[in-house]
Short mmCIF file of N, CA and C in Angstrom, two decimals:
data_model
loop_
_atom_site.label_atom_id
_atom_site.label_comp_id
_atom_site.label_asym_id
_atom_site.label_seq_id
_atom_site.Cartn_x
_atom_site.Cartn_y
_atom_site.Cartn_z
N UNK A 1 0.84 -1.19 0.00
CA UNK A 1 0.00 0.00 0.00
C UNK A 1 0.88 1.25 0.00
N UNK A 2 0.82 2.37 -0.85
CA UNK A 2 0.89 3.55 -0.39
C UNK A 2 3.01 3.55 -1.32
N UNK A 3 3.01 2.46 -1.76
CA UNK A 3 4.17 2.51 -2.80
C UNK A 3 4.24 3.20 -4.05
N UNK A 4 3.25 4.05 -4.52
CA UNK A 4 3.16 4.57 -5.63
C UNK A 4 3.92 4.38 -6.80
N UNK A 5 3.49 2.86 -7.34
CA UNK A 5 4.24 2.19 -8.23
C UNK A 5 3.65 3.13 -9.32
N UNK A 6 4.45 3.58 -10.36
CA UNK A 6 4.28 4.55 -11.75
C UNK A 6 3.87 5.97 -11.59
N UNK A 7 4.17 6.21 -10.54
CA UNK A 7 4.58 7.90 -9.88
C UNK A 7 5.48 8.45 -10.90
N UNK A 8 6.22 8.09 -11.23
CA UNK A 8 7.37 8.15 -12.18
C UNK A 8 7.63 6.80 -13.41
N UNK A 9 7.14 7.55 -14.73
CA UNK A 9 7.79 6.62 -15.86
C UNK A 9 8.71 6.64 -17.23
N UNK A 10 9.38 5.91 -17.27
CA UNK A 10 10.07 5.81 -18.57
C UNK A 10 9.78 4.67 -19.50
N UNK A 11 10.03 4.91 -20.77
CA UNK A 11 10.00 4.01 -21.62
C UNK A 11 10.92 3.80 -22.77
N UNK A 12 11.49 3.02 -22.75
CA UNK A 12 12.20 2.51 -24.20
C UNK A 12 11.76 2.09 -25.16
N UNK A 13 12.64 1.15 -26.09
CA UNK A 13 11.81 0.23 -27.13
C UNK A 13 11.91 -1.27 -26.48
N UNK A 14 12.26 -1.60 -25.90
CA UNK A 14 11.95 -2.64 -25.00
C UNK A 14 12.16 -2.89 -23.58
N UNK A 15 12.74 -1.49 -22.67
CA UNK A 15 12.41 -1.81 -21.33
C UNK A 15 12.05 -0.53 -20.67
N UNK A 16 11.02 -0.50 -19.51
CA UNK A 16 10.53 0.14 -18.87
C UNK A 16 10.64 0.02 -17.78
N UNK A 17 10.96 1.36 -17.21
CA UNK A 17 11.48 2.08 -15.76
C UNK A 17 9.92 2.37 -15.30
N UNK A 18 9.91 2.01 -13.66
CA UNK A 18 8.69 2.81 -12.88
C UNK A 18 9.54 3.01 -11.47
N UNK A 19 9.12 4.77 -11.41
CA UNK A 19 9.12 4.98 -9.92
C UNK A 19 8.31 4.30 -8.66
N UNK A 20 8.74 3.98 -8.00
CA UNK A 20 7.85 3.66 -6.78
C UNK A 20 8.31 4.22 -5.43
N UNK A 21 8.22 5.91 -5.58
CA UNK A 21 8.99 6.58 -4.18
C UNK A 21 8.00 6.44 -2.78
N UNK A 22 7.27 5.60 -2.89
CA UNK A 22 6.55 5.36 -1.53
C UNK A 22 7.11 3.85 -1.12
N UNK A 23 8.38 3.40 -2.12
CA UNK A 23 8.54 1.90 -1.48
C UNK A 23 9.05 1.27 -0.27
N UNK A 24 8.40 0.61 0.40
CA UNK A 24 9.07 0.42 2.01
C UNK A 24 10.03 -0.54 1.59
N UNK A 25 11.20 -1.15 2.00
CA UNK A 25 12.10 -1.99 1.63
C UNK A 25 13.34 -1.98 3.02
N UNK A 26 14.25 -3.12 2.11
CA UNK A 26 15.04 -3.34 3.72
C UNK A 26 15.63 -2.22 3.91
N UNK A 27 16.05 -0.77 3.34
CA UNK A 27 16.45 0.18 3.56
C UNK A 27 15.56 1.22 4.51
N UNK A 28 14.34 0.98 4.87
CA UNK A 28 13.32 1.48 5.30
C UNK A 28 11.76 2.06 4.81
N UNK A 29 11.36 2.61 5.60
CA UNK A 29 9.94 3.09 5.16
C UNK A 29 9.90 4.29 4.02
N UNK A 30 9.30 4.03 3.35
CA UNK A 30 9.91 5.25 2.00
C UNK A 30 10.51 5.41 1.70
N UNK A 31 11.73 4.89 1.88
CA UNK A 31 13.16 4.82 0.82
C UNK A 31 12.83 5.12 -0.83
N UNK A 32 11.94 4.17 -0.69
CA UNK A 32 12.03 4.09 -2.50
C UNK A 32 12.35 2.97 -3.40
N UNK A 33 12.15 2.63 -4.83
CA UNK A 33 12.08 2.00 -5.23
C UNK A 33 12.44 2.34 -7.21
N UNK A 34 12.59 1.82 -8.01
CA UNK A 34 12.76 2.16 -9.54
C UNK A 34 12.46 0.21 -9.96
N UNK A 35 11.57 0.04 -10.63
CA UNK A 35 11.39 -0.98 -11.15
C UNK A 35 11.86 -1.41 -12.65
N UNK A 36 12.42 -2.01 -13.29
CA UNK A 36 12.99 -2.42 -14.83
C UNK A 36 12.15 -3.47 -15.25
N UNK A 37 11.29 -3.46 -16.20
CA UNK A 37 10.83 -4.11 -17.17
C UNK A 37 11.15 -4.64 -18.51
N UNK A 38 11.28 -5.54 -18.97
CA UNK A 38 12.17 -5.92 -20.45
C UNK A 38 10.79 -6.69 -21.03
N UNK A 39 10.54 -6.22 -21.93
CA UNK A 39 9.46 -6.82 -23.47
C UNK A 39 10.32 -7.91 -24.30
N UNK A 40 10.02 -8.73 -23.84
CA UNK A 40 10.28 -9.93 -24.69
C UNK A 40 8.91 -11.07 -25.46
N UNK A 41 9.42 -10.59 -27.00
CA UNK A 41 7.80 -10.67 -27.84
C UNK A 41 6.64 -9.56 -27.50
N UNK A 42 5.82 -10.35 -26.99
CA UNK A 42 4.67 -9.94 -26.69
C UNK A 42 4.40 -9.21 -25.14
N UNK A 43 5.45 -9.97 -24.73
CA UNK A 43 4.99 -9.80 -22.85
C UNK A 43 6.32 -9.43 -22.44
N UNK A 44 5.81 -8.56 -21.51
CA UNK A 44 6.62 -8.19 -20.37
C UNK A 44 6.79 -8.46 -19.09
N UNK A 45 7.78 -8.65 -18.29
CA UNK A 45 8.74 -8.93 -16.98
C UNK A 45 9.42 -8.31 -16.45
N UNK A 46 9.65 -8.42 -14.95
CA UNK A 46 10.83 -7.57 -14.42
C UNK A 46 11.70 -7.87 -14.03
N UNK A 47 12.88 -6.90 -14.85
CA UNK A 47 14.21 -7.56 -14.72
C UNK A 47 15.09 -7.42 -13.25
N UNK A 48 14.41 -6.04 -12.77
CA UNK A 48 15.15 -5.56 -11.56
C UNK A 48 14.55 -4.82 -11.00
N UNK A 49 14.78 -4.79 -9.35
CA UNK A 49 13.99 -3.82 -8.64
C UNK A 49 15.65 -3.09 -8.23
N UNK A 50 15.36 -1.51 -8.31
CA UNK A 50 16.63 -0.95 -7.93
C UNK A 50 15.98 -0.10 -6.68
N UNK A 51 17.08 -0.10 -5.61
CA UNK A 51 17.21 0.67 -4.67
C UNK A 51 18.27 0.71 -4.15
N UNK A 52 18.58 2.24 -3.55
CA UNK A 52 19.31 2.51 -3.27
C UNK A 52 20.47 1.95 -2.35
N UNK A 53 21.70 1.44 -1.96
CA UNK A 53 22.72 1.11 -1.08
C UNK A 53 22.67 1.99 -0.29
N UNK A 54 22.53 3.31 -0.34
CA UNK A 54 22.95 4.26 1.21
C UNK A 54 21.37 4.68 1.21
N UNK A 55 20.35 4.52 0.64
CA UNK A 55 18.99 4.82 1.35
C UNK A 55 18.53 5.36 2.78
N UNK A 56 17.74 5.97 2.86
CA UNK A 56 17.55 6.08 4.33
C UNK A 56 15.75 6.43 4.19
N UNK A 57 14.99 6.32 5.14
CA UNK A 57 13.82 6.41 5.12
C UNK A 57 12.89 8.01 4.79
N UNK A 58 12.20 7.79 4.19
CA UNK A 58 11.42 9.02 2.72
C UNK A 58 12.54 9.35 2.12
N UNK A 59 13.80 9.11 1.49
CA UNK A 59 14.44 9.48 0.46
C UNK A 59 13.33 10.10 -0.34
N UNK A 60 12.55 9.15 -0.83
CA UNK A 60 11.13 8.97 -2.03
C UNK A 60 12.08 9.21 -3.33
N UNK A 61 13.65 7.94 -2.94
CA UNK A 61 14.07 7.49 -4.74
C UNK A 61 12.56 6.84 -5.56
N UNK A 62 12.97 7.22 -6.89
CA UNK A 62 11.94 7.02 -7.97
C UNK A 62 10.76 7.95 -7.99
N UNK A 63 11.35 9.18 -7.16
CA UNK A 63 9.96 10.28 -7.70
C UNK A 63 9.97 10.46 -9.03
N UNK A 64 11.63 10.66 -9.36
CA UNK A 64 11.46 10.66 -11.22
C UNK A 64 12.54 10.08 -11.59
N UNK A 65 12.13 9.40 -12.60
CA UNK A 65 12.98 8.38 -13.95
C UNK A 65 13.21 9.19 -14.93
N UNK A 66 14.40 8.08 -15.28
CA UNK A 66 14.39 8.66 -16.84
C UNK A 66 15.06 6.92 -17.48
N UNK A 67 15.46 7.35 -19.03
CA UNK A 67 16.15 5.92 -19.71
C UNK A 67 16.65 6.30 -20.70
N UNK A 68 17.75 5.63 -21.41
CA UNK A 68 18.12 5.94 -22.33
C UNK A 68 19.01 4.66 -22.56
N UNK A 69 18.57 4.15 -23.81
CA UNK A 69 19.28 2.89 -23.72
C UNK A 69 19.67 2.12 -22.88
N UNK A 70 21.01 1.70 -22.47
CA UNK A 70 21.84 0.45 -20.61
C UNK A 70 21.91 1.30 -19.74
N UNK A 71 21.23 2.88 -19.90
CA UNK A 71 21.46 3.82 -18.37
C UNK A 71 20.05 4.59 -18.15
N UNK A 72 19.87 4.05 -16.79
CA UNK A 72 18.65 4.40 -15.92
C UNK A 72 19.17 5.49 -15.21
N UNK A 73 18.42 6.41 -14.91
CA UNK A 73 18.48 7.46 -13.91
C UNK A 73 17.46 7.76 -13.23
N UNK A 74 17.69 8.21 -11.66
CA UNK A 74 16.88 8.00 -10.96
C UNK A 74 16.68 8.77 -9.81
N UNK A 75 15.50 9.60 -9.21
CA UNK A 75 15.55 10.74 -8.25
C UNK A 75 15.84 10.63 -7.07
N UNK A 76 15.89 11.21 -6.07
CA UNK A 76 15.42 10.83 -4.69
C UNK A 76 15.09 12.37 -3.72
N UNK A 77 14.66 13.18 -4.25
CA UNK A 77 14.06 14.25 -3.87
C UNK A 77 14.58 14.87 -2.70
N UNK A 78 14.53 13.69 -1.66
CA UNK A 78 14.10 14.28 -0.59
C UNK A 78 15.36 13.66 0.53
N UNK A 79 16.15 13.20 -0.69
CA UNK A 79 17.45 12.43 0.63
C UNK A 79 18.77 13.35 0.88
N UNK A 80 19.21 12.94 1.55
CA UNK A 80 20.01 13.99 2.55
C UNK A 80 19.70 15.32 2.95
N UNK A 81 18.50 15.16 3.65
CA UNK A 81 18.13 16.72 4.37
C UNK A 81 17.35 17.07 2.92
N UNK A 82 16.13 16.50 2.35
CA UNK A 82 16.27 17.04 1.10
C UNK A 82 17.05 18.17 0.18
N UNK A 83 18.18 18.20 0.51
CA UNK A 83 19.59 18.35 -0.88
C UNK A 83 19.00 17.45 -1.78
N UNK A 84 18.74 16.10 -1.93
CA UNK A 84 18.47 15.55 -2.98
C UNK A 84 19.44 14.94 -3.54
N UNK A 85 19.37 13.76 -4.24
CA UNK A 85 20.44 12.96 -4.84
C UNK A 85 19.68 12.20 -6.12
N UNK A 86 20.68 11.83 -6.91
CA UNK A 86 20.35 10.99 -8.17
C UNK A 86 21.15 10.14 -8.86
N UNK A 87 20.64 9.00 -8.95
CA UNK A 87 21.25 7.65 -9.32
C UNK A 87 21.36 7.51 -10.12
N UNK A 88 22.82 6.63 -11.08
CA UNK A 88 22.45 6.70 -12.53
C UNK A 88 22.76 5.25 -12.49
N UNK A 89 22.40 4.35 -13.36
CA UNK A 89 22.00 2.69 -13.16
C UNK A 89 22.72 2.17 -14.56
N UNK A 90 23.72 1.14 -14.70
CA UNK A 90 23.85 0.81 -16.04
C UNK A 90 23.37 -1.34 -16.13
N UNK A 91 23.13 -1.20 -16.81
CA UNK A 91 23.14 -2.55 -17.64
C UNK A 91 23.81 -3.36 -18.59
N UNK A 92 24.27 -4.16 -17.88
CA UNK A 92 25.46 -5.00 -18.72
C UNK A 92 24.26 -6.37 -18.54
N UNK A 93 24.18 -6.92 -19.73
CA UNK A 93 23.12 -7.93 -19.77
C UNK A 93 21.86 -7.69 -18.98
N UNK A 94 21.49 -8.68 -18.65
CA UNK A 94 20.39 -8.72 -17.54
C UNK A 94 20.60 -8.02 -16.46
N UNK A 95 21.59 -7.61 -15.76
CA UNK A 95 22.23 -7.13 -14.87
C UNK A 95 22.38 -5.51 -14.50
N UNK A 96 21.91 -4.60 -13.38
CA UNK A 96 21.77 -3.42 -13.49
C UNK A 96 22.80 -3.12 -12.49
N UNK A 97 23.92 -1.94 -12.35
CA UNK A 97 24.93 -2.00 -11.42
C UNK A 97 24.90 -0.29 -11.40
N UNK A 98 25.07 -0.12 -10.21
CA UNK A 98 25.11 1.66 -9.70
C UNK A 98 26.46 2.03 -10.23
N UNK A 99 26.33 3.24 -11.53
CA UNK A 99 27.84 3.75 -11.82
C UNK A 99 27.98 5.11 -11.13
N UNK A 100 26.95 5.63 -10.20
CA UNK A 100 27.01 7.24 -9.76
C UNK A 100 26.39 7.42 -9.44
N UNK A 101 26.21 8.07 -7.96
CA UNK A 101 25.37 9.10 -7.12
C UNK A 101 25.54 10.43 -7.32
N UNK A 102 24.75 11.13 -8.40
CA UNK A 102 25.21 12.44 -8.34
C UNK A 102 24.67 13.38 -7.38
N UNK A 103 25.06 14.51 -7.33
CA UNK A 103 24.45 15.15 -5.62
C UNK A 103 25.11 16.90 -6.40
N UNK A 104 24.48 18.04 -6.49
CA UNK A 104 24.53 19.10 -6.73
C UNK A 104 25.96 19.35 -5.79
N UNK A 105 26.84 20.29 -6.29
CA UNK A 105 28.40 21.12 -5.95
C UNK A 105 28.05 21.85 -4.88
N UNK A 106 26.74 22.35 -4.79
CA UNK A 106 26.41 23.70 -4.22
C UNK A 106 25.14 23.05 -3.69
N UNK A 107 24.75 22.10 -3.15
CA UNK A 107 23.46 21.52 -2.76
C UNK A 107 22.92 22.65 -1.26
N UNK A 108 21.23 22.53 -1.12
CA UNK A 108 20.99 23.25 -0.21
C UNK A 108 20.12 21.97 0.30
N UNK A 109 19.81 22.07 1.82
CA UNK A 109 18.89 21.54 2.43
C UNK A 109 17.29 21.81 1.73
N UNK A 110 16.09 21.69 1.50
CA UNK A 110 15.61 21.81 1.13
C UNK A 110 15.44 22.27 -0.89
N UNK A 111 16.53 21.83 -1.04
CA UNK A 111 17.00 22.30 -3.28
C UNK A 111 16.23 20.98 -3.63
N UNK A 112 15.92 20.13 -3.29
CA UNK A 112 14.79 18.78 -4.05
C UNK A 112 15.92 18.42 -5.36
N UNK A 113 16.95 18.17 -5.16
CA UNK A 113 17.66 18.04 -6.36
C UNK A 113 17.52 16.38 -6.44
N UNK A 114 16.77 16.42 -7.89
CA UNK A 114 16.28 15.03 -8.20
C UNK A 114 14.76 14.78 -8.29
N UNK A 115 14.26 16.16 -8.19
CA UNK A 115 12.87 16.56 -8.57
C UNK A 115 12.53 16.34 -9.92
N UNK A 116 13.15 16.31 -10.94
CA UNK A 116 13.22 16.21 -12.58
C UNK A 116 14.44 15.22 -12.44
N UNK A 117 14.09 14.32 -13.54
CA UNK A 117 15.37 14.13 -14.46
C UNK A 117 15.13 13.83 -15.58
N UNK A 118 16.01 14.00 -16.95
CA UNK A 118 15.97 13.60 -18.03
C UNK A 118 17.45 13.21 -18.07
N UNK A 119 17.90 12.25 -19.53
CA UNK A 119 18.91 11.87 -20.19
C UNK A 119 19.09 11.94 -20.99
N UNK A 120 19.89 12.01 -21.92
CA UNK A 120 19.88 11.71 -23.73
C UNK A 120 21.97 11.57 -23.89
N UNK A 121 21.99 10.54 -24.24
CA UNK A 121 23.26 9.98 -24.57
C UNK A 121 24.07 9.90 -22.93
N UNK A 122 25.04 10.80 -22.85
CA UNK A 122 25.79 11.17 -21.85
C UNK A 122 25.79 12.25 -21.11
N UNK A 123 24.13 12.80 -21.30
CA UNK A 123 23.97 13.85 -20.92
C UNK A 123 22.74 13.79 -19.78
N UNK A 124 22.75 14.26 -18.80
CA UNK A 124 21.78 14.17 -17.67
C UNK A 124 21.17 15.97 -17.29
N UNK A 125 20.22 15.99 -17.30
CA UNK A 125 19.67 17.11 -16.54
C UNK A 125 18.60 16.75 -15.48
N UNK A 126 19.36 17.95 -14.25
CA UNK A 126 18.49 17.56 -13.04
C UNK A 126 17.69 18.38 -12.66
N UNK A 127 16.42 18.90 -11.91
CA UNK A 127 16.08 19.82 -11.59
C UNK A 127 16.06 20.00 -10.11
N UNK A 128 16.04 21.03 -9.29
CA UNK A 128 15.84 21.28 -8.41
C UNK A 128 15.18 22.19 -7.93
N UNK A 129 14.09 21.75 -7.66
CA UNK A 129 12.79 23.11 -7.78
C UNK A 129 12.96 23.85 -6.37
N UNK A 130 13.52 23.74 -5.37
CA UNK A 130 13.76 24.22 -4.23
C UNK A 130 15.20 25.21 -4.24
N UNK A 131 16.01 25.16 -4.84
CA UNK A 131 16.94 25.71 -5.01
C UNK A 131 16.91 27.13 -4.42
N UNK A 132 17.56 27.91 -4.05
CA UNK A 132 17.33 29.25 -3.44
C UNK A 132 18.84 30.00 -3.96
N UNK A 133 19.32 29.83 -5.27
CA UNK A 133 20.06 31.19 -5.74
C UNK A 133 19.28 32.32 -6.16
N UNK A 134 18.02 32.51 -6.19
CA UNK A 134 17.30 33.84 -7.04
C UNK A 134 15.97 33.81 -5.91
N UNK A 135 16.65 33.54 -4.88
CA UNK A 135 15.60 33.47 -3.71
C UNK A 135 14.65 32.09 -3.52
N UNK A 136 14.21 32.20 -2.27
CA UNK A 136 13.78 30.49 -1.58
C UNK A 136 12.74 29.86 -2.56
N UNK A 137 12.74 28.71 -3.07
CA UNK A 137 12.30 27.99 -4.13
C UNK A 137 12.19 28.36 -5.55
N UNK A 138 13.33 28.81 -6.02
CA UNK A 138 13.04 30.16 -7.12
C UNK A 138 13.92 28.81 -8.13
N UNK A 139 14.55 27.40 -7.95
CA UNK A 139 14.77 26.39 -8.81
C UNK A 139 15.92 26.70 -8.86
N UNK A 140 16.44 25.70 -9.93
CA UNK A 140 17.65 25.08 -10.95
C UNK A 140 17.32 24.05 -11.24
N UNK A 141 18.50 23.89 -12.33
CA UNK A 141 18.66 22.78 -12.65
C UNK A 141 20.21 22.47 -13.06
N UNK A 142 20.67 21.33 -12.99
CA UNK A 142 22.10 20.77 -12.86
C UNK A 142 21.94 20.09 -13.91
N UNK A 143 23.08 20.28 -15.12
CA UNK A 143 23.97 19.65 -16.35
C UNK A 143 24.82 18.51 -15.86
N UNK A 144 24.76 17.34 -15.90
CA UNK A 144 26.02 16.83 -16.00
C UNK A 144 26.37 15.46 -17.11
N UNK A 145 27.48 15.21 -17.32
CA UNK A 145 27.86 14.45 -18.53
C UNK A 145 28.75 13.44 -18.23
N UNK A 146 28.63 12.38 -18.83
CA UNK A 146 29.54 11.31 -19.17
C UNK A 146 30.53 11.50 -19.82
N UNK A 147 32.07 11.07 -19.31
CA UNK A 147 33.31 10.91 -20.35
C UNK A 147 33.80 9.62 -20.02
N UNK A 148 33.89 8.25 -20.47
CA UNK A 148 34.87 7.42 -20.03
C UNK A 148 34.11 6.57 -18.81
N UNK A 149 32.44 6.55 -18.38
CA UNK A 149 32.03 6.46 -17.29
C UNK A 149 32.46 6.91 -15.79
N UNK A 150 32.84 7.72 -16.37
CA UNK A 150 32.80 8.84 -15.04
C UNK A 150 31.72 10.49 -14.92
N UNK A 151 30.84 10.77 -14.13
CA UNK A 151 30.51 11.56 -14.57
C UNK A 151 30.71 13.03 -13.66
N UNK A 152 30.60 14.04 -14.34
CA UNK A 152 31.01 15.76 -13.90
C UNK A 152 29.90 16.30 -13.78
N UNK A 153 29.77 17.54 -12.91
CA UNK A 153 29.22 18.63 -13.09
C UNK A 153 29.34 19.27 -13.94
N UNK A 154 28.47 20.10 -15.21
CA UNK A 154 29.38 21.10 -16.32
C UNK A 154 28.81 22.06 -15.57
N UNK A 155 27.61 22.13 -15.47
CA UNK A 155 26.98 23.44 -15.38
C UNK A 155 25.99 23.62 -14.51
N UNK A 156 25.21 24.97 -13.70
CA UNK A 156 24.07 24.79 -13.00
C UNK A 156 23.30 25.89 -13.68
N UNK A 157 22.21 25.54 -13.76
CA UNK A 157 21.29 26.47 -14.75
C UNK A 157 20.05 27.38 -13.64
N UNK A 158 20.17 28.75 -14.02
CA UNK A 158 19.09 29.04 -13.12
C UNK A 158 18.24 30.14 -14.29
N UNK A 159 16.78 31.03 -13.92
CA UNK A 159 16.64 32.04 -14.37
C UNK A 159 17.10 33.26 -14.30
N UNK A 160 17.69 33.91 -15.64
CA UNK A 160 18.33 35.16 -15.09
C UNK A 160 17.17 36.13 -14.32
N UNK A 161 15.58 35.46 -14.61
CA UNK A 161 15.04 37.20 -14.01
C UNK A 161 14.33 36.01 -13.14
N UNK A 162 14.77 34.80 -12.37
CA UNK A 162 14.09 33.86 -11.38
C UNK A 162 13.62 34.82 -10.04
N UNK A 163 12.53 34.30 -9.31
CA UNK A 163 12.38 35.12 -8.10
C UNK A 163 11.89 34.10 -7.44
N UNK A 164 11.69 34.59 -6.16
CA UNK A 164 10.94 32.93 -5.02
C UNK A 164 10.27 32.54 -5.51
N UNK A 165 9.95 30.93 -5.05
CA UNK A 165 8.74 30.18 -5.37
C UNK A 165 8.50 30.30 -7.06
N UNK A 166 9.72 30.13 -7.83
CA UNK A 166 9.00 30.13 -9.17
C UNK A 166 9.35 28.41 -9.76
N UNK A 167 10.48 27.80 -8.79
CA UNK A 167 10.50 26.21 -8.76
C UNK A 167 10.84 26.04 -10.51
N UNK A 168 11.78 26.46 -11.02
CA UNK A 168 12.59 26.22 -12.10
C UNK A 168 13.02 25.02 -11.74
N UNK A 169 12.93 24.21 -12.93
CA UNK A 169 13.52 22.82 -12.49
C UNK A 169 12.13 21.96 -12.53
N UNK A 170 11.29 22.02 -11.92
CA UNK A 170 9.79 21.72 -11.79
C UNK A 170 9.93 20.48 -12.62
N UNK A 171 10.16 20.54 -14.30
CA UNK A 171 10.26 18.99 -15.36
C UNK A 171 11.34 19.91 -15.70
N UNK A 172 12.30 18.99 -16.65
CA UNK A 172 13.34 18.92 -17.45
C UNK A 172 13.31 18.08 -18.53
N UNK A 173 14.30 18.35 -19.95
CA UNK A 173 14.17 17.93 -20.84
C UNK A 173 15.50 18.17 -21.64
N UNK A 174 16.19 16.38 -21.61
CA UNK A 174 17.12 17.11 -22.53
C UNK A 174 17.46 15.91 -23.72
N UNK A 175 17.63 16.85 -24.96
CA UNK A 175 17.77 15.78 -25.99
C UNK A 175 19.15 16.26 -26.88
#
């Protein structure tokens, strides 16, 4: 009960990501959850339930997904003091293995970083609708990229004319 399986979804051409940030698990009560689905023929199965290794209770990993080909990415809104953190997941066969916890340079207690995510190749954008550079919840959002499977910060994105409560970051989109 109260796991909010497809709170958060992605889709491929044959496997599908679901958030489930209400998931209770051995990490605790609301930790969280990201489910993997693989289409084989007609029907579909699940290949993997991902959760987090350093979890702690309401993280709420899997508020938002994303996919892009063997790399899953994955929110957690509300973990560490909501600062926020985000997982990026790869797949070697059947097999899903944590290559990165990314976590904002400049993180704030309450920045929700991991409120949005999108992917496209080696490229990740995060949002953080809580963010407070252009005043308290006034957003961002965080760039970062793959070289070599390692990944960087490039950039943090805000509004030049942002003001409180305008929660930039809110969805993201990057192609």
């Amino acid at each position: 009960a109260e796991d909010y399986f497809g709170w958060s979804v992605a889709l491929g051409p044959v496997t599908a990501l679901g958030g489930a940030d209400g998931d209770d698990n051995v990490r605790g009560v609301d930790v969280g959850a990201a489910y993997v689905h693989v289409r084989s023929g007609g029907a579909w199965a699940q290949q993997a339930k991902l959760v987090p290794s350093d979890g702690y209770p309401g993280d709420a990993f899997g508020f938002a997904v994303a996919l892009d080909g063997e790399t899953a990415v994955v929110g957690a809104p509300q973990a560490a003091g909501a600062i926020g953190a985000v997982y990026v997941y790869v797949r070697s066969g059947t097999s899903w293995s944590l290559q990165k916890r990314l976590a904002p340079a400049d993180g704030v207690a309450g920045g929700y970083f991991g409120f949005s995510v999108s992917i496209s190749g080696d490229t990740v954008l995060v949002g953080a609708v809580g963010d407070d550079d252009r005043g308290e919840g006034s957003g961002s959002a965080y760039v970062f990229t793959r070289s070599a499977g390692v990944w960087t910060q490039q950039q943090k994105l805000t509004a030049t004319d942002g003001a409180p409560l305008d929660n930039f970051g809110f969805s993201v989109w990057v192609d």
